[in-house]
mmCIF file of C-alpha atoms in Angstrom:
data_model
loop_
_atom_site.group_PDB
_atom_site.id
_atom_site.type_symbol
_atom_site.label_atom_id
_atom_site.label_comp_id
_atom_site.label_asym_id
_atom_site.label_seq_id
_atom_site.Cartn_x
_atom_site.Cartn_y
_atom_site.Cartn_z
ATOM 1 C CA UNK S 1 -12.806 -59.835 -51.817
ATOM 2 C CA UNK S 2 -15.129 -57.684 -53.952
ATOM 3 C CA UNK S 3 -16.709 -54.271 -53.781
ATOM 4 C CA UNK S 4 -19.908 -55.939 -52.560
ATOM 5 C CA UNK S 5 -18.025 -56.937 -49.403
ATOM 6 C CA UNK S 6 -17.088 -53.270 -48.975
ATOM 7 C CA UNK S 7 -20.728 -52.264 -49.352
ATOM 8 C CA UNK S 8 -21.980 -54.881 -46.917
ATOM 9 C CA UNK S 9 -19.476 -53.834 -44.238
ATOM 10 C CA UNK S 10 -20.043 -50.097 -44.748
ATOM 11 C CA UNK S 11 -23.813 -50.540 -44.724
ATOM 12 C CA UNK S 12 -23.670 -52.385 -41.411
ATOM 13 C CA UNK S 13 -21.353 -49.823 -39.820
ATOM 14 C CA UNK S 14 -23.169 -46.729 -41.081
ATOM 15 C CA UNK S 15 -26.757 -47.871 -40.543
ATOM 16 C CA UNK S 16 -27.100 -46.165 -37.155
ATOM 17 C CA UNK S 17 -25.303 -42.889 -37.835
ATOM 18 C CA UNK S 18 -26.701 -39.842 -36.044
ATOM 19 C CA UNK S 19 -28.975 -38.106 -38.521
ATOM 20 C CA UNK S 20 -29.731 -34.672 -37.021
ATOM 21 C CA UNK S 21 -26.759 -32.304 -37.223
ATOM 22 C CA UNK S 22 -26.763 -28.866 -35.621
ATOM 23 C CA UNK S 23 -24.386 -26.449 -37.332
ATOM 24 C CA UNK S 24 -22.665 -24.988 -34.282
ATOM 25 C CA UNK S 25 -22.339 -28.294 -32.436
ATOM 26 C CA UNK S 26 -20.998 -30.036 -35.554
ATOM 27 C CA UNK S 27 -18.444 -27.309 -36.312
ATOM 28 C CA UNK S 28 -17.205 -27.356 -32.714
ATOM 29 C CA UNK S 29 -16.931 -31.145 -32.829
ATOM 30 C CA UNK S 30 -14.853 -30.909 -36.014
ATOM 31 C CA UNK S 31 -12.733 -28.125 -34.532
ATOM 32 C CA UNK S 32 -11.939 -30.307 -31.536
ATOM 33 C CA UNK S 33 -10.326 -32.905 -33.822
ATOM 34 C CA UNK S 34 -9.104 -30.293 -36.363
ATOM 35 C CA UNK S 35 -11.112 -31.711 -39.260
ATOM 36 C CA UNK S 36 -12.137 -29.162 -41.920
ATOM 37 C CA UNK S 37 -14.061 -27.103 -39.382
ATOM 38 C CA UNK S 38 -13.389 -23.847 -41.216
ATOM 39 C CA UNK S 39 -15.307 -24.940 -44.333
ATOM 40 C CA UNK S 40 -18.521 -23.115 -45.193
ATOM 41 C CA UNK S 41 -20.178 -26.384 -46.291
ATOM 42 C CA UNK S 42 -19.540 -27.861 -42.845
ATOM 43 C CA UNK S 43 -22.283 -30.502 -43.159
ATOM 44 C CA UNK S 44 -20.541 -32.285 -46.038
ATOM 45 C CA UNK S 45 -17.331 -32.559 -44.047
ATOM 46 C CA UNK S 46 -19.239 -33.616 -40.943
ATOM 47 C CA UNK S 47 -20.643 -36.522 -42.958
ATOM 48 C CA UNK S 48 -17.059 -37.455 -43.869
ATOM 49 C CA UNK S 49 -15.988 -37.319 -40.236
ATOM 50 C CA UNK S 50 -18.846 -39.565 -39.123
ATOM 51 C CA UNK S 51 -18.003 -42.079 -41.857
ATOM 52 C CA UNK S 52 -14.299 -42.020 -41.022
ATOM 53 C CA UNK S 53 -15.011 -42.812 -37.386
ATOM 54 C CA UNK S 54 -17.224 -45.772 -38.221
ATOM 55 C CA UNK S 55 -15.135 -47.210 -41.063
ATOM 56 C CA UNK S 56 -11.586 -46.656 -39.767
ATOM 57 C CA UNK S 57 -11.076 -50.240 -38.551
ATOM 58 C CA UNK S 58 -12.182 -51.849 -41.817
ATOM 59 C CA UNK S 59 -11.105 -49.378 -44.510
ATOM 60 C CA UNK S 60 -7.840 -47.577 -45.238
ATOM 61 C CA UNK S 61 -8.215 -43.825 -44.686
ATOM 62 C CA UNK S 62 -7.320 -42.192 -46.972
ATOM 63 C CA UNK S 63 -7.371 -44.475 -49.995
ATOM 64 C CA UNK S 64 -4.915 -44.464 -52.878
ATOM 65 C CA UNK S 65 -3.187 -41.289 -53.966
ATOM 66 C CA UNK S 66 -3.030 -40.601 -57.672
ATOM 67 C CA UNK S 67 -0.208 -38.749 -59.421
ATOM 68 C CA UNK S 68 3.387 -37.924 -58.527
ATOM 69 C CA UNK S 69 2.321 -34.891 -56.526
ATOM 70 C CA UNK S 70 -0.493 -36.877 -54.854
ATOM 71 C CA UNK S 71 -2.900 -34.112 -55.753
ATOM 72 C CA UNK S 72 -5.831 -36.520 -55.890
ATOM 73 C CA UNK S 73 -6.472 -38.666 -52.878
ATOM 74 C CA UNK S 74 -9.467 -40.965 -52.502
ATOM 75 C CA UNK S 75 -11.309 -40.945 -49.190
ATOM 76 C CA UNK S 76 -11.366 -44.671 -48.425
ATOM 77 C CA UNK S 77 -10.088 -47.980 -49.706
ATOM 78 C CA UNK S 78 -10.837 -51.611 -49.090
ATOM 79 C CA UNK S 79 -11.156 -53.792 -52.182
ATOM 80 C CA UNK S 80 -11.601 -50.625 -54.276
ATOM 81 C CA UNK S 81 -11.295 -46.879 -53.723
ATOM 82 C CA UNK S 82 -14.297 -44.963 -52.420
ATOM 83 C CA UNK S 83 -15.106 -41.253 -52.309
ATOM 84 C CA UNK S 84 -17.469 -39.698 -49.771
ATOM 85 C CA UNK S 85 -19.964 -37.026 -50.830
ATOM 86 C CA UNK S 86 -22.908 -35.251 -49.231
ATOM 87 C CA UNK S 87 -25.740 -33.836 -51.328
ATOM 88 C CA UNK S 88 -28.547 -31.454 -50.387
ATOM 89 C CA UNK S 89 -31.718 -33.096 -51.679
ATOM 90 C CA UNK S 90 -33.645 -29.832 -52.156
ATOM 91 C CA UNK S 91 -30.885 -28.033 -54.029
ATOM 92 C CA UNK S 92 -31.579 -26.292 -57.331
ATOM 93 C CA UNK S 93 -28.553 -28.099 -58.767
ATOM 94 C CA UNK S 94 -29.257 -31.820 -59.101
ATOM 95 C CA UNK S 95 -25.600 -32.689 -59.634
ATOM 96 C CA UNK S 96 -22.472 -33.356 -57.583
ATOM 97 C CA UNK S 97 -18.888 -32.647 -58.575
ATOM 98 C CA UNK S 98 -16.767 -35.765 -58.048
ATOM 99 C CA UNK S 99 -13.023 -36.441 -58.208
ATOM 100 C CA UNK S 100 -10.538 -35.581 -60.968
ATOM 101 C CA UNK S 101 -11.286 -37.389 -64.222
ATOM 102 C CA UNK S 102 -7.721 -38.700 -64.550
ATOM 103 C CA UNK S 103 -7.693 -39.970 -60.976
ATOM 104 C CA UNK S 104 -11.017 -41.789 -61.287
ATOM 105 C CA UNK S 105 -10.031 -43.228 -64.678
ATOM 106 C CA UNK S 106 -6.867 -44.589 -63.068
ATOM 107 C CA UNK S 107 -8.814 -46.032 -60.111
ATOM 108 C CA UNK S 108 -11.212 -47.872 -62.436
ATOM 109 C CA UNK S 109 -8.376 -49.142 -64.610
ATOM 110 C CA UNK S 110 -6.520 -50.383 -61.517
ATOM 111 C CA UNK S 111 -9.438 -52.126 -59.759
ATOM 112 C CA UNK S 112 -12.232 -52.380 -62.322
ATOM 113 C CA UNK S 113 -14.561 -50.205 -60.221
ATOM 114 C CA UNK S 114 -14.656 -46.928 -58.300
ATOM 115 C CA UNK S 115 -17.083 -46.386 -55.425
ATOM 116 C CA UNK S 116 -19.077 -43.423 -54.131
ATOM 117 C CA UNK S 117 -20.788 -43.227 -50.744
ATOM 118 C CA UNK S 118 -23.278 -40.369 -50.937
ATOM 119 C CA UNK S 119 -25.169 -38.935 -47.977
ATOM 120 C CA UNK S 120 -28.444 -37.310 -49.046
ATOM 121 C CA UNK S 121 -29.345 -34.540 -46.608
ATOM 122 C CA UNK S 122 -32.236 -32.195 -45.988
ATOM 123 C CA UNK S 123 -30.505 -28.924 -45.119
ATOM 124 C CA UNK S 124 -31.880 -25.861 -43.362
ATOM 125 C CA UNK S 125 -30.583 -22.367 -44.071
ATOM 126 C CA UNK S 126 -32.510 -20.296 -41.485
ATOM 127 C CA UNK S 127 -29.713 -17.714 -41.311
ATOM 128 C CA UNK S 128 -31.475 -14.576 -42.569
ATOM 129 C CA UNK S 129 -29.820 -12.467 -39.894
ATOM 130 C CA UNK S 130 -26.410 -14.046 -40.671
ATOM 131 C CA UNK S 131 -25.933 -14.964 -37.007
ATOM 132 C CA UNK S 132 -24.511 -18.413 -37.794
ATOM 133 C CA UNK S 133 -22.264 -16.944 -40.484
ATOM 134 C CA UNK S 134 -20.924 -14.300 -38.089
ATOM 135 C CA UNK S 135 -20.412 -16.911 -35.366
ATOM 136 C CA UNK S 136 -18.483 -19.178 -37.734
ATOM 137 C CA UNK S 137 -16.317 -16.357 -39.067
ATOM 138 C CA UNK S 138 -15.535 -15.183 -35.549
ATOM 139 C CA UNK S 139 -14.568 -18.734 -34.600
ATOM 140 C CA UNK S 140 -12.213 -18.821 -37.590
ATOM 141 C CA UNK S 141 -10.693 -15.459 -36.684
ATOM 142 C CA UNK S 142 -12.315 -13.469 -39.482
ATOM 143 C CA UNK S 143 -13.014 -13.898 -43.182
ATOM 144 C CA UNK S 144 -10.488 -15.786 -45.260
ATOM 145 C CA UNK S 145 -8.626 -14.168 -48.143
ATOM 146 C CA UNK S 146 -10.674 -16.327 -50.518
ATOM 147 C CA UNK S 147 -13.960 -15.085 -49.030
ATOM 148 C CA UNK S 148 -12.897 -11.450 -49.265
ATOM 149 C CA UNK S 149 -11.780 -11.842 -52.886
ATOM 150 C CA UNK S 150 -14.991 -13.653 -53.852
ATOM 151 C CA UNK S 151 -17.180 -11.010 -52.219
ATOM 152 C CA UNK S 152 -15.267 -8.294 -54.076
ATOM 153 C CA UNK S 153 -15.935 -10.114 -57.344
ATOM 154 C CA UNK S 154 -19.584 -10.953 -56.799
ATOM 155 C CA UNK S 155 -20.880 -8.765 -53.934
ATOM 156 C CA UNK S 156 -22.798 -11.885 -52.872
ATOM 157 C CA UNK S 157 -22.380 -13.870 -49.680
ATOM 158 C CA UNK S 158 -24.318 -17.138 -49.652
ATOM 159 C CA UNK S 159 -26.539 -18.065 -46.742
ATOM 160 C CA UNK S 160 -25.005 -20.664 -44.452
ATOM 161 C CA UNK S 161 -26.692 -23.962 -43.725
ATOM 162 C CA UNK S 162 -27.474 -24.079 -40.023
ATOM 163 C CA UNK S 163 -28.804 -27.634 -39.721
ATOM 164 C CA UNK S 164 -28.774 -30.844 -41.724
ATOM 165 C CA UNK S 165 -30.670 -34.108 -41.471
ATOM 166 C CA UNK S 166 -29.335 -37.275 -43.088
ATOM 167 C CA UNK S 167 -32.096 -38.986 -45.094
ATOM 168 C CA UNK S 168 -30.314 -41.701 -47.067
ATOM 169 C CA UNK S 169 -26.889 -43.079 -47.908
ATOM 170 C CA UNK S 170 -26.393 -44.270 -51.477
ATOM 171 C CA UNK S 171 -23.708 -46.758 -52.496
ATOM 172 C CA UNK S 172 -22.768 -46.107 -56.116
ATOM 173 C CA UNK S 173 -20.217 -47.911 -58.273
ATOM 174 C CA UNK S 174 -18.636 -46.451 -61.403
ATOM 175 C CA UNK S 175 -17.460 -48.955 -64.032
ATOM 176 C CA UNK S 176 -16.019 -48.822 -67.549
ATOM 177 C CA UNK S 177 -19.576 -49.509 -68.784
ATOM 178 C CA UNK S 178 -21.395 -46.656 -67.014
ATOM 179 C CA UNK S 179 -18.708 -43.972 -66.694
ATOM 180 C CA UNK S 180 -19.867 -42.322 -69.926
ATOM 181 C CA UNK S 181 -23.062 -41.323 -68.061
ATOM 182 C CA UNK S 182 -21.060 -38.917 -65.895
ATOM 183 C CA UNK S 183 -20.696 -35.302 -66.947
ATOM 184 C CA UNK S 184 -17.484 -33.262 -66.987
ATOM 185 C CA UNK S 185 -16.968 -30.177 -64.845
ATOM 186 C CA UNK S 186 -14.265 -27.732 -65.991
ATOM 187 C CA UNK S 187 -12.932 -25.738 -63.040
ATOM 188 C CA UNK S 188 -11.131 -22.812 -64.624
ATOM 189 C CA UNK S 189 -7.609 -21.891 -63.483
ATOM 190 C CA UNK S 190 -5.531 -21.859 -60.322
ATOM 191 C CA UNK S 191 -4.092 -18.649 -58.882
ATOM 192 C CA UNK S 192 -0.869 -19.308 -60.854
ATOM 193 C CA UNK S 193 -2.827 -19.346 -64.116
ATOM 194 C CA UNK S 194 -2.545 -23.088 -64.723
ATOM 195 C CA UNK S 195 -5.808 -24.828 -65.627
ATOM 196 C CA UNK S 196 -7.365 -26.949 -62.905
ATOM 197 C CA UNK S 197 -7.928 -30.584 -63.879
ATOM 198 C CA UNK S 198 -11.481 -31.376 -64.988
ATOM 199 C CA UNK S 199 -13.675 -33.397 -62.652
ATOM 200 C CA UNK S 200 -16.459 -35.873 -63.221
ATOM 201 C CA UNK S 201 -19.976 -34.771 -62.343
ATOM 202 C CA UNK S 202 -22.907 -36.958 -61.258
ATOM 203 C CA UNK S 203 -26.495 -36.140 -62.207
ATOM 204 C CA UNK S 204 -29.088 -37.366 -59.678
ATOM 205 C CA UNK S 205 -31.735 -37.939 -62.329
ATOM 206 C CA UNK S 206 -33.368 -41.235 -61.279
ATOM 207 C CA UNK S 207 -32.780 -42.930 -64.614
ATOM 208 C CA UNK S 208 -29.086 -42.033 -64.589
ATOM 209 C CA UNK S 209 -28.604 -42.745 -60.886
ATOM 210 C CA UNK S 210 -30.076 -46.234 -61.256
ATOM 211 C CA UNK S 211 -27.156 -47.171 -63.498
ATOM 212 C CA UNK S 212 -24.714 -46.648 -60.591
ATOM 213 C CA UNK S 213 -26.773 -47.619 -57.542
ATOM 214 C CA UNK S 214 -25.862 -50.931 -55.865
ATOM 215 C CA UNK S 215 -27.369 -50.422 -52.376
ATOM 216 C CA UNK S 216 -28.751 -47.808 -50.009
ATOM 217 C CA UNK S 217 -29.592 -47.052 -46.388
ATOM 218 C CA UNK S 218 -32.873 -45.251 -45.734
ATOM 219 C CA UNK S 219 -33.045 -43.692 -42.285
ATOM 220 C CA UNK S 220 -36.199 -43.675 -40.211
ATOM 221 C CA UNK S 221 -36.850 -40.053 -39.356
ATOM 222 C CA UNK S 222 -37.745 -39.486 -35.726
ATOM 223 C CA UNK S 223 -39.464 -36.470 -34.258
ATOM 224 C CA UNK S 224 -37.695 -34.024 -31.939
#
């Protein structure tokens, strides 16, 4: 069994995923199964939920846990561990923050490879009047302590994404040979003052991405 078997199975199972995601309908669907429905970046977690449903019979969910406190947990596992990510293709930031550096280093040392399944999405904000934001906060029972603290610090509340459309799924594999192409993201400190562990960061520059890409699904976009 090799990671290519994982890719072949996942590609077959994910090739007909629904691609048009309405914010309210997706959040309510996640709420019904109690899956990260409170998160502001709901579309990324909705991608995870769709993948979990399709892959549950062929992959372990979650994958391995790293560390005595199991602070790092990979999303899926078959022959190797896999992490699920969603990326907005028209974002100003052409990077994604991945898993903890120590955890991914361990995963590669253990299996020789570490996998990433990345959903590339075209997202729509369309929330100038904050109606979706207010609806979501009301559904959650009000703003979280984190939101209130962040707004006090920055006086900025980001626009919510109201729709997303899945364009592609990329299957990426990190190896001892290409891991040096990843960046490092330093996260600052936890509330208790202890530093958060650094995470790897992926740049979607085509030349860099090509060093990780092993397969992809390109979805036919339909009108309506």
